Amino acid sequence: GGSVHIESLSKVYDPDGEHVVAVDDVTLNIDAGEFITVLGPSGCGKSTLMNCIAGFIEPTGGNIYADGEVVNGPGADRGLVFQDNRLLPWKTIEENVELGPKMRGAVTDGRARRLLEEMGLDGFEDAYPAELSGGMQQRAEIARLLANDPEIMLMDEPFSALDALTKEILQEMLLEVWDEDNRTVVFITHDVEEAIFLADRILVMTAAPGRVKELIDVDLDRP
Ligand code: ADP
Ligand code: ADP
């Protein structure tokens, strides 16, 4: 599993009677195991598209299918990482990572610790989010996402608040995780270099809200 099909997707916001077309009739196919970046300037509708795929926003038109099933609302098959960290500040790093599986009644069985170790956070299991650096918090976020074992990883500018070196390290880590587990990744960025470095395929959204202008295939020649 892990394929996403988006068909004639639209999202119109109506704040105070104002008509904001954030996503305008977008159709696109993402194959299972693909790493896609969505590139475009601020305000073009990237987050709206992502939140529709995640099931946090109800589209005003069209459909989203995950493995052929229409997606309504959030699901265990899809997990989202945001730019600003959403770790619960009153819970430890390990508790944060365990939260999703526990809520679904899954046996956690030391998996959180293993994931944190994989992300280079061993020794910080009992720390609270505010005690960690920005890069470490984002690594904990990725561990939290992986703990839910989603087939589709949705990432909304997860590294954009980080310094260049930290960003590079986390990009490499993400590619390793993606490569090992053959997950589908949809990654939003407004950073052209980042998009090219990470992606199999780049989806360009233009400043005209929601209008997908071009699909560029980037052959990264990965070994
Ligand atoms: P991006 O992620 O590319 O910056 P967004 O999806 O956040 O773009 O926003 C696309 C457009 O929709 C923008 O014009 C934005 O102002 C508008 N928008 C986003 N969320 C809302 C909302 N909740 N209510 C009204 N307008 C919104
Ligand atoms: P990161 O790439 O994780 O953002 P930083 O440059 O912020 O890394 O920090 C480098 C290293 O310093 C971290 O990997 C960690 O070992 C240590 N470190 C940073 N912040 C803290 C902290 N608040 N408590 C303990 N160790 C820290």
PDB file of C-alpha atoms and ligand atoms in Angstrom:
ATOM      1  CA  GLY A   1       0.000   0.000   0.000  1.00  0.00           C
ATOM      2  CA  GLY A   2       0.852   3.674   0.057  1.00  0.00           C
ATOM      3  CA  SER A   3      -0.507   5.046  -3.205  1.00  0.00           C
ATOM      4  CA  VAL A   4      -2.438   8.301  -3.304  1.00  0.00           C
ATOM      5  CA  HIS A   5      -4.774   9.385  -6.058  1.00  0.00           C
ATOM      6  CA  ILE A   6      -6.066  12.951  -6.051  1.00  0.00           C
ATOM      7  CA  GLU A   7      -8.942  13.678  -8.396  1.00  0.00           C
ATOM      8  CA  SER A   8     -10.186  17.172  -9.284  1.00  0.00           C
ATOM      9  CA  LEU A   9      -9.465  18.369  -5.774  1.00  0.00           C
ATOM     10  CA  SER A  10     -10.610  21.860  -4.805  1.00  0.00           C
ATOM     11  CA  LYS A  11     -10.700  23.767  -1.557  1.00  0.00           C
ATOM     12  CA  VAL A  12     -12.367  27.131  -1.237  1.00  0.00           C
ATOM     13  CA  TYR A  13     -12.217  29.072   2.012  1.00  0.00           C
ATOM     14  CA  ASP A  14     -14.962  31.552   2.788  1.00  0.00           C
ATOM     15  CA  PRO A  15     -13.746  33.769   5.601  1.00  0.00           C
ATOM     16  CA  ASP A  16     -16.278  36.576   6.049  1.00  0.00           C
ATOM     17  CA  GLY A  17     -17.847  35.902   2.665  1.00  0.00           C
ATOM     18  CA  GLU A  18     -14.478  36.285   0.943  1.00  0.00           C
ATOM     19  CA  HIS A  19     -13.845  33.598  -1.683  1.00  0.00           C
ATOM     20  CA  VAL A  20     -10.311  32.166  -1.375  1.00  0.00           C
ATOM     21  CA  VAL A  21      -9.534  29.358  -3.832  1.00  0.00           C
ATOM     22  CA  ALA A  22      -6.635  27.611  -2.099  1.00  0.00           C
ATOM     23  CA  VAL A  23      -6.608  24.437  -4.208  1.00  0.00           C
ATOM     24  CA  ASP A  24      -8.061  24.623  -7.684  1.00  0.00           C
ATOM     25  CA  ASP A  25      -8.985  21.407  -9.496  1.00  0.00           C
ATOM     26  CA  VAL A  26      -5.835  19.405  -8.785  1.00  0.00           C
ATOM     27  CA  THR A  27      -5.497  15.900 -10.217  1.00  0.00           C
ATOM     28  CA  LEU A  28      -2.444  13.819  -9.457  1.00  0.00           C
ATOM     29  CA  ASN A  29      -1.213  10.287  -8.843  1.00  0.00           C
ATOM     30  CA  ILE A  30       1.417   9.346  -6.323  1.00  0.00           C
ATOM     31  CA  ASP A  31       2.706   5.787  -6.554  1.00  0.00           C
ATOM     32  CA  ALA A  32       3.443   3.683  -3.494  1.00  0.00           C
ATOM     33  CA  GLY A  33       7.043   4.217  -2.410  1.00  0.00           C
ATOM     34  CA  GLU A  34       7.494   7.489  -4.268  1.00  0.00           C
ATOM     35  CA  PHE A  35       9.178  10.483  -2.663  1.00  0.00           C
ATOM     36  CA  ILE A  36       7.397  13.588  -3.907  1.00  0.00           C
ATOM     37  CA  THR A  37       8.176  17.171  -3.044  1.00  0.00           C
ATOM     38  CA  VAL A  38       5.595  19.899  -3.434  1.00  0.00           C
ATOM     39  CA  LEU A  39       7.375  23.134  -4.251  1.00  0.00           C
ATOM     40  CA  GLY A  40       5.844  26.582  -4.399  1.00  0.00           C
ATOM     41  CA  PRO A  41       5.769  30.050  -2.873  1.00  0.00           C
ATOM     42  CA  SER A  42       4.010  30.921   0.343  1.00  0.00           C
ATOM     43  CA  GLY A  43       0.241  31.067  -0.008  1.00  0.00           C
ATOM     44  CA  CYS A  44      -0.028  28.898  -3.133  1.00  0.00           C
ATOM     45  CA  GLY A  45      -2.022  26.194  -1.335  1.00  0.00           C
ATOM     46  CA  LYS A  46       0.594  23.600  -0.337  1.00  0.00           C
ATOM     47  CA  SER A  47      -0.558  23.218   3.269  1.00  0.00           C
ATOM     48  CA  THR A  48      -4.179  23.056   2.226  1.00  0.00           C
ATOM     49  CA  LEU A  49      -3.400  20.248  -0.228  1.00  0.00           C
ATOM     50  CA  MET A  50      -1.439  18.404   2.471  1.00  0.00           C
ATOM     51  CA  ASN A  51      -4.126  18.845   5.116  1.00  0.00           C
ATOM     52  CA  CYS A  52      -6.697  17.475   2.674  1.00  0.00           C
ATOM     53  CA  ILE A  53      -4.532  14.373   2.089  1.00  0.00           C
ATOM     54  CA  ALA A  54      -4.060  14.032   5.860  1.00  0.00           C
ATOM     55  CA  GLY A  55      -7.811  14.275   6.356  1.00  0.00           C
ATOM     56  CA  PHE A  56      -7.680  17.368   8.558  1.00  0.00           C
ATOM     57  CA  ILE A  57      -9.544  19.503   6.011  1.00  0.00           C
ATOM     58  CA  GLU A  58     -12.672  18.570   4.088  1.00  0.00           C
ATOM     59  CA  PRO A  59     -12.258  19.416   0.385  1.00  0.00           C
ATOM     60  CA  THR A  60     -14.996  21.489  -1.252  1.00  0.00           C
ATOM     61  CA  GLY A  61     -14.683  19.419  -4.425  1.00  0.00           C
ATOM     62  CA  GLY A  62     -13.109  16.228  -5.718  1.00  0.00           C
ATOM     63  CA  ASN A  63     -11.790  13.169  -3.932  1.00  0.00           C
ATOM     64  CA  ILE A  64      -8.668  11.737  -2.387  1.00  0.00           C
ATOM     65  CA  TYR A  65      -8.025   8.009  -2.523  1.00  0.00           C
ATOM     66  CA  ALA A  66      -5.452   6.158  -0.439  1.00  0.00           C
ATOM     67  CA  ASP A  67      -4.930   2.701  -1.949  1.00  0.00           C
ATOM     68  CA  GLY A  68      -8.152   3.072  -3.869  1.00  0.00           C
ATOM     69  CA  GLU A  69     -10.340   3.943  -0.877  1.00  0.00           C
ATOM     70  CA  VAL A  70     -11.854   7.405  -0.518  1.00  0.00           C
ATOM     71  CA  VAL A  71     -10.200   9.117   2.417  1.00  0.00           C
ATOM     72  CA  ASN A  72     -12.400  10.893   4.916  1.00  0.00           C
ATOM     73  CA  GLY A  73     -10.703  12.254   7.999  1.00  0.00           C
ATOM     74  CA  PRO A  74      -7.363  11.298   9.550  1.00  0.00           C
ATOM     75  CA  GLY A  75      -6.206   7.668   9.439  1.00  0.00           C
ATOM     76  CA  ALA A  76      -3.434   5.414  10.699  1.00  0.00           C
ATOM     77  CA  ASP A  77      -2.201   4.966   7.135  1.00  0.00           C
ATOM     78  CA  ARG A  78      -1.243   8.646   6.920  1.00  0.00           C
ATOM     79  CA  GLY A  79       0.899  10.666   9.331  1.00  0.00           C
ATOM     80  CA  LEU A  80       1.774  14.344   9.203  1.00  0.00           C
ATOM     81  CA  VAL A  81       4.841  16.236  10.470  1.00  0.00           C
ATOM     82  CA  PHE A  82       4.590  20.018  10.699  1.00  0.00           C
ATOM     83  CA  GLN A  83       7.186  22.775  10.577  1.00  0.00           C
ATOM     84  CA  ASP A  84       6.546  23.890  14.133  1.00  0.00           C
ATOM     85  CA  ASN A  85       6.775  20.993  16.494  1.00  0.00           C
ATOM     86  CA  ARG A  86       3.545  19.622  17.880  1.00  0.00           C
ATOM     87  CA  LEU A  87       5.084  17.529  20.647  1.00  0.00           C
ATOM     88  CA  LEU A  88       3.014  17.749  23.816  1.00  0.00           C
ATOM     89  CA  PRO A  89       5.100  19.909  26.178  1.00  0.00           C
ATOM     90  CA  TRP A  90       3.836  18.227  29.356  1.00  0.00           C
ATOM     91  CA  LYS A  91       4.856  14.756  28.190  1.00  0.00           C
ATOM     92  CA  THR A  92       8.376  13.348  27.902  1.00  0.00           C
ATOM     93  CA  ILE A  93       9.896  12.588  24.513  1.00  0.00           C
ATOM     94  CA  GLU A  94       9.256   8.860  24.955  1.00  0.00           C
ATOM     95  CA  GLU A  95       5.653   9.447  26.070  1.00  0.00           C
ATOM     96  CA  ASN A  96       5.116  11.646  23.026  1.00  0.00           C
ATOM     97  CA  VAL A  97       6.414   8.941  20.694  1.00  0.00           C
ATOM     98  CA  GLU A  98       4.289   6.249  22.383  1.00  0.00           C
ATOM     99  CA  LEU A  99       1.096   8.280  22.370  1.00  0.00           C
ATOM    100  CA  GLY A 100      -0.215   7.378  18.905  1.00  0.00           C
ATOM    101  CA  PRO A 101       0.243   3.596  19.181  1.00  0.00           C
ATOM    102  CA  LYS A 102      -1.160   3.624  22.737  1.00  0.00           C
ATOM    103  CA  MET A 103      -4.262   5.491  21.639  1.00  0.00           C
ATOM    104  CA  ARG A 104      -4.827   2.826  19.013  1.00  0.00           C
ATOM    105  CA  GLY A 105      -4.320   0.118  21.624  1.00  0.00           C
ATOM    106  CA  ALA A 106      -1.129  -1.183  19.996  1.00  0.00           C
ATOM    107  CA  VAL A 107       1.581  -2.855  22.089  1.00  0.00           C
ATOM    108  CA  THR A 108       4.510  -0.437  22.172  1.00  0.00           C
ATOM    109  CA  ASP A 109       7.049  -2.844  23.643  1.00  0.00           C
ATOM    110  CA  GLY A 110      10.190  -0.685  23.634  1.00  0.00           C
ATOM    111  CA  ARG A 111       9.658   0.432  20.033  1.00  0.00           C
ATOM    112  CA  ALA A 112       9.652   4.114  21.024  1.00  0.00           C
ATOM    113  CA  ARG A 113      13.092   3.700  22.584  1.00  0.00           C
ATOM    114  CA  ARG A 114      14.429   1.981  19.482  1.00  0.00           C
ATOM    115  CA  LEU A 115      13.076   4.709  17.218  1.00  0.00           C
ATOM    116  CA  LEU A 116      14.535   7.417  19.428  1.00  0.00           C
ATOM    117  CA  GLU A 117      17.877   5.647  19.335  1.00  0.00           C
ATOM    118  CA  GLU A 118      17.653   5.448  15.545  1.00  0.00           C
ATOM    119  CA  MET A 119      17.090   9.202  15.490  1.00  0.00           C
ATOM    120  CA  GLY A 120      20.137   9.753  17.717  1.00  0.00           C
ATOM    121  CA  LEU A 121      18.083  10.638  20.776  1.00  0.00           C
ATOM    122  CA  ASP A 122      19.090   7.868  23.164  1.00  0.00           C
ATOM    123  CA  GLY A 123      19.534   9.334  26.625  1.00  0.00           C
ATOM    124  CA  PHE A 124      16.790  11.920  25.984  1.00  0.00           C
ATOM    125  CA  GLU A 125      13.769   9.614  26.439  1.00  0.00           C
ATOM    126  CA  ASP A 126      12.790  11.214  29.744  1.00  0.00           C
ATOM    127  CA  ALA A 127      13.492  14.792  28.699  1.00  0.00           C
ATOM    128  CA  TYR A 128      10.663  17.213  27.953  1.00  0.00           C
ATOM    129  CA  PRO A 129      10.444  18.798  24.476  1.00  0.00           C
ATOM    130  CA  ALA A 130      11.500  22.251  25.702  1.00  0.00           C
ATOM    131  CA  GLU A 131      14.766  20.764  26.974  1.00  0.00           C
ATOM    132  CA  LEU A 132      15.831  19.764  23.451  1.00  0.00           C
ATOM    133  CA  SER A 133      17.232  21.803  20.585  1.00  0.00           C
ATOM    134  CA  GLY A 134      15.063  22.504  17.540  1.00  0.00           C
ATOM    135  CA  GLY A 135      16.762  19.795  15.503  1.00  0.00           C
ATOM    136  CA  MET A 136      16.327  17.252  18.266  1.00  0.00           C
ATOM    137  CA  GLN A 137      12.637  18.126  18.580  1.00  0.00           C
ATOM    138  CA  GLN A 138      12.161  17.580  14.845  1.00  0.00           C
ATOM    139  CA  ARG A 139      13.927  14.219  15.147  1.00  0.00           C
ATOM    140  CA  ALA A 140      11.549  13.311  17.975  1.00  0.00           C
ATOM    141  CA  GLU A 141       8.669  14.354  15.701  1.00  0.00           C
ATOM    142  CA  ILE A 142       9.920  11.989  13.011  1.00  0.00           C
ATOM    143  CA  ALA A 143      10.247   9.189  15.599  1.00  0.00           C
ATOM    144  CA  ARG A 144       6.676   9.932  16.670  1.00  0.00           C
ATOM    145  CA  LEU A 145       5.506   9.711  13.059  1.00  0.00           C
ATOM    146  CA  LEU A 146       7.370   6.416  12.503  1.00  0.00           C
ATOM    147  CA  ALA A 147       5.906   4.946  15.706  1.00  0.00           C
ATOM    148  CA  ASN A 148       2.512   5.111  14.024  1.00  0.00           C
ATOM    149  CA  ASP A 149       3.973   3.191  11.099  1.00  0.00           C
ATOM    150  CA  PRO A 150       2.113   5.148   8.415  1.00  0.00           C
ATOM    151  CA  GLU A 151       2.428   4.008   4.827  1.00  0.00           C
ATOM    152  CA  ILE A 152       2.170   7.625   3.737  1.00  0.00           C
ATOM    153  CA  MET A 153       4.394  10.197   5.423  1.00  0.00           C
ATOM    154  CA  LEU A 154       3.194  13.761   4.926  1.00  0.00           C
ATOM    155  CA  MET A 155       5.687  16.463   5.817  1.00  0.00           C
ATOM    156  CA  ASP A 156       4.861  20.164   5.819  1.00  0.00           C
ATOM    157  CA  GLU A 157       8.151  22.102   5.753  1.00  0.00           C
ATOM    158  CA  PRO A 158       9.496  19.995   8.634  1.00  0.00           C
ATOM    159  CA  PHE A 159      13.049  21.342   8.421  1.00  0.00           C
ATOM    160  CA  SER A 160      12.542  24.945   7.380  1.00  0.00           C
ATOM    161  CA  ALA A 161      13.155  26.400  10.850  1.00  0.00           C
ATOM    162  CA  LEU A 162      16.502  24.588  11.200  1.00  0.00           C
ATOM    163  CA  ASP A 163      20.052  25.705  10.495  1.00  0.00           C
ATOM    164  CA  ALA A 164      21.714  24.421   7.305  1.00  0.00           C
ATOM    165  CA  LEU A 165      23.828  21.690   8.917  1.00  0.00           C
ATOM    166  CA  THR A 166      21.009  20.261  11.041  1.00  0.00           C
ATOM    167  CA  LYS A 167      18.756  20.338   8.001  1.00  0.00           C
ATOM    168  CA  GLU A 168      21.294  18.368   5.976  1.00  0.00           C
ATOM    169  CA  ILE A 169      21.605  15.699   8.680  1.00  0.00           C
ATOM    170  CA  LEU A 170      17.842  15.295   8.978  1.00  0.00           C
ATOM    171  CA  GLN A 171      17.402  15.156   5.205  1.00  0.00           C
ATOM    172  CA  GLU A 172      19.878  12.259   5.077  1.00  0.00           C
ATOM    173  CA  MET A 173      18.087  10.535   7.970  1.00  0.00           C
ATOM    174  CA  LEU A 174      14.741  10.910   6.254  1.00  0.00           C
ATOM    175  CA  LEU A 175      16.082   9.464   2.997  1.00  0.00           C
ATOM    176  CA  GLU A 176      17.442   6.472   4.927  1.00  0.00           C
ATOM    177  CA  VAL A 177      14.097   5.841   6.610  1.00  0.00           C
ATOM    178  CA  TRP A 178      12.294   6.196   3.299  1.00  0.00           C
ATOM    179  CA  ASP A 179      14.739   3.895   1.520  1.00  0.00           C
ATOM    180  CA  GLU A 180      14.631   1.177   4.208  1.00  0.00           C
ATOM    181  CA  ASP A 181      10.884   0.941   4.606  1.00  0.00           C
ATOM    182  CA  ASN A 182       9.755   1.863   1.117  1.00  0.00           C
ATOM    183  CA  ARG A 183       7.218   4.363   2.422  1.00  0.00           C
ATOM    184  CA  THR A 184       5.482   7.007   0.353  1.00  0.00           C
ATOM    185  CA  VAL A 185       6.623  10.520   1.240  1.00  0.00           C
ATOM    186  CA  VAL A 186       4.937  13.784   0.265  1.00  0.00           C
ATOM    187  CA  PHE A 187       7.169  16.634   1.389  1.00  0.00           C
ATOM    188  CA  ILE A 188       6.294  20.321   1.185  1.00  0.00           C
ATOM    189  CA  THR A 189       9.012  22.900   0.859  1.00  0.00           C
ATOM    190  CA  HIS A 190       9.592  26.334  -0.627  1.00  0.00           C
ATOM    191  CA  ASP A 191      13.320  25.549  -0.881  1.00  0.00           C
ATOM    192  CA  VAL A 192      14.250  24.552  -4.447  1.00  0.00           C
ATOM    193  CA  GLU A 193      17.517  22.907  -3.418  1.00  0.00           C
ATOM    194  CA  GLU A 194      15.795  20.827  -0.783  1.00  0.00           C
ATOM    195  CA  ALA A 195      13.115  19.742  -3.246  1.00  0.00           C
ATOM    196  CA  ILE A 196      15.691  18.615  -5.800  1.00  0.00           C
ATOM    197  CA  PHE A 197      17.879  16.890  -3.210  1.00  0.00           C
ATOM    198  CA  LEU A 198      15.048  14.823  -1.747  1.00  0.00           C
ATOM    199  CA  ALA A 199      12.594  14.041  -4.464  1.00  0.00           C
ATOM    200  CA  ASP A 200      11.931  11.411  -7.086  1.00  0.00           C
ATOM    201  CA  ARG A 201       9.454  13.836  -8.502  1.00  0.00           C
ATOM    202  CA  ILE A 202       8.763  17.497  -7.919  1.00  0.00           C
ATOM    203  CA  LEU A 203       5.302  18.956  -8.062  1.00  0.00           C
ATOM    204  CA  VAL A 204       5.366  22.681  -8.705  1.00  0.00           C
ATOM    205  CA  MET A 205       2.473  24.803  -7.449  1.00  0.00           C
ATOM    206  CA  THR A 206       2.341  28.343  -8.747  1.00  0.00           C
ATOM    207  CA  ALA A 207       1.469  31.522  -6.903  1.00  0.00           C
ATOM    208  CA  ALA A 208      -1.967  31.479  -8.486  1.00  0.00           C
ATOM    209  CA  PRO A 209      -3.567  29.579  -5.631  1.00  0.00           C
ATOM    210  CA  GLY A 210      -3.884  25.852  -6.129  1.00  0.00           C
ATOM    211  CA  ARG A 211      -2.980  25.756  -9.788  1.00  0.00           C
ATOM    212  CA  VAL A 212      -0.565  22.913 -10.378  1.00  0.00           C
ATOM    213  CA  LYS A 213       1.447  24.155 -13.285  1.00  0.00           C
ATOM    214  CA  GLU A 214       3.907  21.444 -14.013  1.00  0.00           C
ATOM    215  CA  LEU A 215       5.091  18.014 -13.012  1.00  0.00           C
ATOM    216  CA  ILE A 216       8.842  17.798 -13.283  1.00  0.00           C
ATOM    217  CA  ASP A 217      10.524  14.425 -13.142  1.00  0.00           C
ATOM    218  CA  VAL A 218      13.869  14.615 -11.410  1.00  0.00           C
ATOM    219  CA  ASP A 219      16.159  11.648 -11.964  1.00  0.00           C
ATOM    220  CA  LEU A 220      18.404  11.658  -8.910  1.00  0.00           C
ATOM    221  CA  ASP A 221      20.477   8.706 -10.054  1.00  0.00           C
ATOM    222  CA  ARG A 222      20.474   7.215  -6.578  1.00  0.00           C
ATOM    223  CA  PRO A 223      22.733   4.182  -6.140  1.00  0.00           C
TER     224      PRO A 223
HETATM  225  P1  ADP B   1       0.879  27.529   1.500  1.00  0.00           P
HETATM  226  O1  ADP B   1       0.959  26.320   2.378  1.00  0.00           O
HETATM  227  O2  ADP B   1       1.359  27.271   0.121  1.00  0.00           O
HETATM  228  O3  ADP B   1       1.518  28.728   2.101  1.00  0.00           O
HETATM  229  P2  ADP B   1      -1.935  27.617   2.241  1.00  0.00           P
HETATM  230  O4  ADP B   1      -2.555  26.336   1.846  1.00  0.00           O
HETATM  231  O5  ADP B   1      -1.566  27.807   3.661  1.00  0.00           O
HETATM  232  O6  ADP B   1      -0.671  27.875   1.306  1.00  0.00           O
HETATM  233  O7  ADP B   1      -2.885  28.807   1.822  1.00  0.00           O
HETATM  234  C1  ADP B   1      -3.453  28.940   0.510  1.00  0.00           C
HETATM  235  C2  ADP B   1      -4.396  30.131   0.464  1.00  0.00           C
HETATM  236  O8  ADP B   1      -5.523  29.860   1.292  1.00  0.00           O
HETATM  237  C3  ADP B   1      -3.784  31.416   0.993  1.00  0.00           C
HETATM  238  O9  ADP B   1      -4.329  32.479   0.252  1.00  0.00           O
HETATM  239  C4  ADP B   1      -4.266  31.466   2.418  1.00  0.00           C
HETATM  240  O10 ADP B   1      -4.344  32.790   2.887  1.00  0.00           O
HETATM  241  C5  ADP B   1      -5.628  30.827   2.322  1.00  0.00           C
HETATM  242  N1  ADP B   1      -6.021  30.121   3.560  1.00  0.00           N
HETATM  243  C6  ADP B   1      -5.368  29.092   4.151  1.00  0.00           C
HETATM  244  N2  ADP B   1      -6.022  28.657   5.253  1.00  0.00           N
HETATM  245  C7  ADP B   1      -7.124  29.437   5.359  1.00  0.00           C
HETATM  246  C8  ADP B   1      -8.217  29.491   6.292  1.00  0.00           C
HETATM  247  N3  ADP B   1      -8.302  28.642   7.303  1.00  0.00           N
HETATM  248  N4  ADP B   1      -9.180  30.424   6.080  1.00  0.00           N
HETATM  249  C9  ADP B   1      -9.096  31.266   5.041  1.00  0.00           C
HETATM  250  N5  ADP B   1      -8.116  31.268   4.138  1.00  0.00           N
HETATM  251  C10 ADP B   1      -7.128  30.377   4.280  1.00  0.00           C
HETATM  252  P1  ADP B   2      20.591  19.308  16.315  1.00  0.00           P
HETATM  253  O1  ADP B   2      21.246  18.896  15.021  1.00  0.00           O
HETATM  254  O2  ADP B   2      19.964  18.160  16.990  1.00  0.00           O
HETATM  255  O3  ADP B   2      19.732  20.513  16.260  1.00  0.00           O
HETATM  256  P2  ADP B   2      22.319  21.008  17.888  1.00  0.00           P
HETATM  257  O4  ADP B   2      23.327  21.663  16.963  1.00  0.00           O
HETATM  258  O5  ADP B   2      21.233  21.812  18.426  1.00  0.00           O
HETATM  259  O6  ADP B   2      21.822  19.654  17.206  1.00  0.00           O
HETATM  260  O7  ADP B   2      23.104  20.297  19.061  1.00  0.00           O
HETATM  261  C1  ADP B   2      24.123  19.379  18.757  1.00  0.00           C
HETATM  262  C2  ADP B   2      24.164  18.332  19.848  1.00  0.00           C
HETATM  263  O8  ADP B   2      24.278  18.968  21.126  1.00  0.00           O
HETATM  264  C3  ADP B   2      22.895  17.504  19.936  1.00  0.00           C
HETATM  265  O9  ADP B   2      22.845  16.422  19.052  1.00  0.00           O
HETATM  266  C4  ADP B   2      22.952  17.057  21.373  1.00  0.00           C
HETATM  267  O10 ADP B   2      23.791  15.936  21.525  1.00  0.00           O
HETATM  268  C5  ADP B   2      23.536  18.256  22.075  1.00  0.00           C
HETATM  269  N1  ADP B   2      22.448  19.111  22.600  1.00  0.00           N
HETATM  270  C6  ADP B   2      21.837  20.153  21.980  1.00  0.00           C
HETATM  271  N2  ADP B   2      20.886  20.712  22.760  1.00  0.00           N
HETATM  272  C7  ADP B   2      20.907  19.995  23.918  1.00  0.00           C
HETATM  273  C8  ADP B   2      20.171  20.068  25.140  1.00  0.00           C
HETATM  274  N3  ADP B   2      19.196  20.972  25.334  1.00  0.00           N
HETATM  275  N4  ADP B   2      20.469  19.196  26.103  1.00  0.00           N
HETATM  276  C9  ADP B   2      21.453  18.297  25.920  1.00  0.00           C
HETATM  277  N5  ADP B   2      22.165  18.176  24.811  1.00  0.00           N
HETATM  278  C10 ADP B   2      21.914  18.998  23.824  1.00  0.00           C
END
